[in-house]
Short mmCIF file of C-alpha atoms in Angstrom, two decimals:
data_model
loop_
_atom_site.label_atom_id
_atom_site.label_comp_id
_atom_site.label_asym_id
_atom_site.label_seq_id
_atom_site.Cartn_x
_atom_site.Cartn_y
_atom_site.Cartn_z
CA MET A 1 1.29 40.29 -17.18
CA ALA A 2 0.21 36.81 -16.04
CA TRP A 3 2.06 35.22 -13.15
CA ASP A 4 3.63 31.80 -13.76
CA THR A 5 2.21 30.41 -10.54
CA GLU A 6 3.23 26.80 -11.14
CA GLY A 7 6.71 27.81 -12.23
CA THR A 8 7.11 29.95 -9.12
CA ARG A 9 5.94 27.14 -6.86
CA ARG A 10 8.38 24.75 -8.53
CA ARG A 11 11.30 27.13 -8.05
CA ILE A 12 10.36 27.61 -4.40
CA ARG A 13 10.15 23.86 -3.80
CA GLU A 14 13.47 23.23 -5.54
CA SER A 15 15.15 26.01 -3.56
CA ALA A 16 13.57 24.85 -0.30
CA THR A 17 14.68 21.26 -0.95
CA ALA A 18 18.28 22.34 -1.41
CA GLU A 19 18.26 24.65 1.62
CA PHE A 20 16.52 22.20 3.96
CA ALA A 21 18.79 19.36 2.86
CA ALA A 22 21.87 21.46 3.57
CA PHE A 23 20.83 23.21 6.79
CA GLY A 24 17.74 21.46 8.17
CA PRO A 25 14.47 23.15 9.13
CA ASP A 26 16.05 25.02 12.04
CA GLY A 27 19.08 26.27 10.13
CA THR A 28 17.15 27.38 7.05
CA THR A 29 15.51 30.79 6.69
CA MET A 30 12.57 31.74 4.52
CA ALA A 31 14.56 34.76 3.35
CA ARG A 32 17.34 32.54 1.99
CA ILE A 33 14.86 30.24 0.24
CA ALA A 34 13.16 33.26 -1.34
CA GLU A 35 16.48 34.70 -2.50
CA ARG A 36 17.54 31.39 -4.00
CA ALA A 37 14.18 31.02 -5.78
CA GLY A 38 14.24 34.62 -7.00
CA VAL A 39 10.90 35.53 -5.41
CA ASN A 40 9.61 37.87 -2.75
CA LYS A 41 9.61 36.31 0.72
CA GLU A 42 5.92 37.11 1.14
CA ARG A 43 5.20 34.83 -1.81
CA LEU A 44 6.54 31.87 0.22
CA TYR A 45 4.18 32.59 3.07
CA ASN A 46 1.24 33.06 0.70
CA TYR A 47 1.88 29.74 -1.03
CA PHE A 48 3.05 27.50 1.80
CA GLY A 49 2.41 29.15 5.15
CA ASP A 50 5.27 29.00 7.64
CA LYS A 51 8.67 27.34 7.37
CA ARG A 52 7.57 24.08 9.03
CA ALA A 53 4.71 23.74 6.57
CA LEU A 54 7.13 24.27 3.68
CA PHE A 55 9.48 21.61 5.07
CA ARG A 56 6.56 19.18 5.35
CA ALA A 57 5.52 19.91 1.76
CA VAL A 58 9.06 19.40 0.45
CA LEU A 59 9.65 16.09 2.25
CA SER A 60 6.19 14.82 1.37
CA ASP A 61 6.80 15.57 -2.32
CA GLU A 62 10.18 13.83 -2.28
CA LEU A 63 8.77 10.69 -0.65
CA THR A 64 5.82 10.61 -3.05
CA HIS A 65 8.18 10.83 -6.01
CA LEU A 66 10.28 7.99 -4.59
CA SER A 67 7.28 5.69 -4.12
CA GLU A 68 6.00 6.47 -7.62
CA THR A 69 9.41 5.94 -9.23
CA VAL A 70 10.57 2.80 -7.41
CA VAL A 71 7.69 0.35 -7.19
CA LEU A 72 7.89 -2.70 -4.92
CA PRO A 73 7.77 -6.04 -6.78
CA ALA A 74 4.59 -8.08 -6.51
CA GLY A 75 3.95 -11.80 -6.46
CA ASP A 76 6.68 -13.92 -8.04
CA ASP A 77 8.49 -10.71 -9.01
CA PHE A 78 9.74 -10.64 -5.41
CA GLU A 79 12.56 -12.78 -6.78
CA LEU A 80 13.84 -9.44 -8.10
CA ILE A 81 14.06 -7.87 -4.63
CA GLY A 82 17.78 -7.28 -5.14
CA GLU A 83 17.12 -5.21 -8.25
CA PHE A 84 14.41 -3.31 -6.35
CA ALA A 85 17.07 -2.42 -3.78
CA GLY A 86 19.36 -1.42 -6.66
CA ARG A 87 16.73 0.91 -8.13
CA THR A 88 16.21 2.42 -4.68
CA TYR A 89 19.97 3.00 -4.51
CA ASP A 90 19.81 4.65 -7.95
CA TYR A 91 17.06 6.99 -6.76
CA TYR A 92 19.04 8.10 -3.72
CA SER A 93 22.10 8.53 -5.92
CA GLU A 94 20.13 10.89 -8.16
CA HIS A 95 18.34 12.59 -5.23
CA PRO A 96 20.79 12.52 -2.29
CA GLU A 97 18.90 15.40 -0.68
CA LEU A 98 16.13 12.95 0.29
CA ALA A 99 18.47 11.07 2.63
CA ARG A 100 19.46 14.34 4.29
CA LEU A 101 15.85 15.49 4.62
CA LEU A 102 14.98 12.23 6.39
CA LEU A 103 17.95 12.66 8.73
CA TRP A 104 16.87 16.20 9.57
CA GLU A 105 13.33 14.97 10.21
CA GLY A 106 14.69 12.43 12.67
CA LEU A 107 16.71 15.10 14.45
CA ALA A 108 13.79 17.52 14.70
CA ASP A 109 11.31 17.95 17.53
CA GLY A 110 9.54 14.64 16.97
CA THR A 111 6.99 15.86 14.43
CA ILE A 112 6.82 13.31 11.59
CA VAL A 113 5.66 14.42 8.17
CA ASP A 114 2.50 12.61 7.00
CA GLU A 115 3.05 10.01 9.71
CA ALA A 116 -0.30 8.22 9.38
CA ASP A 117 -0.11 7.88 5.59
CA ARG A 118 3.53 6.85 5.64
CA THR A 119 2.90 4.28 8.36
CA ASP A 120 0.11 2.79 6.27
CA HIS A 121 2.39 2.75 3.22
CA TYR A 122 5.14 0.87 5.07
CA ARG A 123 2.68 -1.56 6.64
CA GLN A 124 1.49 -2.42 3.15
CA LYS A 125 5.11 -3.13 2.25
CA VAL A 126 5.49 -5.35 5.31
CA ALA A 127 2.32 -7.21 4.31
CA ALA A 128 3.71 -7.75 0.79
CA TYR A 129 7.00 -9.09 2.17
CA SER A 130 5.06 -11.36 4.55
CA GLU A 131 2.98 -12.73 1.69
CA ALA A 132 6.15 -13.42 -0.32
CA GLN A 133 7.55 -15.29 2.68
CA ARG A 134 4.39 -17.37 3.06
CA ALA A 135 4.55 -18.17 -0.67
CA GLY A 136 8.12 -19.41 -0.28
CA ILE A 137 9.56 -16.74 -2.58
CA VAL A 138 11.44 -14.94 0.19
CA GLY A 139 13.09 -16.63 3.15
CA SER A 140 11.75 -16.19 6.67
CA ALA A 141 15.01 -16.00 8.62
CA ILE A 142 14.40 -12.26 9.03
CA ASP A 143 10.96 -11.01 10.02
CA ALA A 144 9.21 -9.06 7.27
CA ASP A 145 9.12 -5.73 9.08
CA HIS A 146 12.85 -5.87 9.79
CA LEU A 147 13.54 -6.94 6.22
CA VAL A 148 11.71 -3.89 4.85
CA LEU A 149 13.86 -1.55 6.94
CA LEU A 150 17.08 -3.40 6.18
CA VAL A 151 16.52 -3.21 2.41
CA ILE A 152 15.86 0.53 2.71
CA GLY A 153 19.00 0.91 4.81
CA LEU A 154 21.13 -0.98 2.29
CA ALA A 155 20.15 1.48 -0.40
CA ALA A 156 20.02 4.74 1.54
CA TRP A 157 22.81 4.55 4.12
CA TRP A 158 25.54 5.33 1.58
CA PHE A 159 23.96 8.75 1.12
CA CYS A 160 23.22 9.36 4.79
CA VAL A 161 26.90 9.08 5.74
CA PRO A 162 28.92 9.68 2.54
CA GLN A 163 31.97 10.57 4.61
CA LEU A 164 31.90 7.15 6.27
CA ALA A 165 31.49 5.43 2.90
CA ARG A 166 34.51 7.35 1.60
CA MET A 167 36.66 6.45 4.61
CA VAL A 168 35.71 2.76 4.48
CA THR A 169 36.05 2.27 0.72
CA GLY A 170 38.69 4.90 -0.08
CA PHE A 171 36.57 6.26 -2.94
CA ALA A 172 34.59 9.48 -3.27
CA PRO A 173 30.88 9.21 -4.21
CA GLY A 174 31.56 10.75 -7.63
CA ASP A 175 33.71 7.83 -8.80
CA GLN A 176 31.54 6.06 -11.39
CA VAL A 177 33.29 2.69 -11.11
CA GLU A 178 32.83 2.80 -7.33
CA GLN A 179 29.18 3.78 -7.76
CA GLN A 180 28.59 0.61 -9.79
CA ARG A 181 30.47 -1.44 -7.22
CA ARG A 182 28.30 -0.06 -4.42
CA ARG A 183 25.11 -0.69 -6.37
CA SER A 184 26.18 -4.24 -7.09
CA ALA A 185 26.87 -4.79 -3.40
CA VAL A 186 23.40 -3.46 -2.51
CA VAL A 187 21.71 -5.77 -5.04
CA THR A 188 23.66 -8.83 -3.90
CA ALA A 189 23.21 -8.12 -0.20
CA ALA A 190 19.45 -7.58 -0.53
CA GLN A 191 19.09 -10.75 -2.60
CA GLN A 192 21.05 -12.84 -0.12
CA MET A 193 19.54 -11.25 2.96
CA ALA A 194 16.04 -12.02 1.66
CA GLU A 195 17.17 -15.57 0.73
CA VAL A 196 15.26 -15.19 -2.50
CA ARG A 197 14.26 -18.44 -4.17
CA GLY A 198 16.54 -19.54 -6.96
CA ASP A 199 16.34 -23.03 -8.44
CA GLY A 200 15.07 -24.40 -5.16
CA ASP A 201 13.30 -23.19 -2.08
CA PRO A 202 14.69 -20.33 0.00
CA LEU A 203 16.62 -21.18 3.10
CA ARG A 204 14.44 -21.26 6.16
CA GLY A 205 15.77 -19.64 9.26
CA PRO A 206 14.24 -19.85 12.72
CA SER A 207 10.90 -18.17 13.11
CA ARG A 208 10.33 -15.53 15.75
CA THR A 209 8.70 -18.17 17.95
CA SER A 210 11.46 -20.75 17.60
CA ALA A 211 14.13 -18.09 18.08
CA ALA A 212 12.46 -16.99 21.28
CA ARG A 213 12.29 -20.63 22.40
CA VAL A 214 16.03 -21.06 21.79
CA SER A 215 16.71 -17.86 23.71
CA ARG A 216 14.65 -19.05 26.66
CA THR A 217 16.41 -22.41 26.62
CA SER A 218 19.79 -20.73 26.63
CA ASP A 219 18.73 -18.53 29.52
CA ASP A 220 17.58 -21.58 31.48
CA GLU A 221 20.92 -23.26 30.94
#
């Protein structure tokens, strides 16, 4: 009888994703993942090593899928940055476990999964935003690196603190009308925050240098 190795690995990853999202790397056990996946616990160790290695594999896979599914606009398409934020929101809506995995990573012992590769990925995003600002497609009131993080936050924060979203809005996440309202808010906020060019040029806020100059002047006064 031939083993369905790929099918077994997929079940393990799916089970591990659910367990890690719910309980974090410290609160999850390999025995529970194995039981949920319907495999022998030794199979987990043979395929993935220890629990930390499995957590790294799960989070790395989820982030790779996100980056492949939601592609950053390029060139003049940066005018669609609001819709990019909306698609990011859609992804988190369909995969809310990713938000929880990232929260657990931040609460862990300081070990960041694939830190070098992810840092390079985000720096490329910052460079793309900067280029769009230099081209006059995106406004420069907010520095590019901050803008990258703010757009991510707009899309993801709903799923990081769903209880807060429910208390503020009065609606549960499963309400489809409310889901559309939240997505619309994300799209509009990202578009306005980036001051994306419409019929004319984007608004130009103070640069980092001029802002610092104003701050120094205020301090002197």
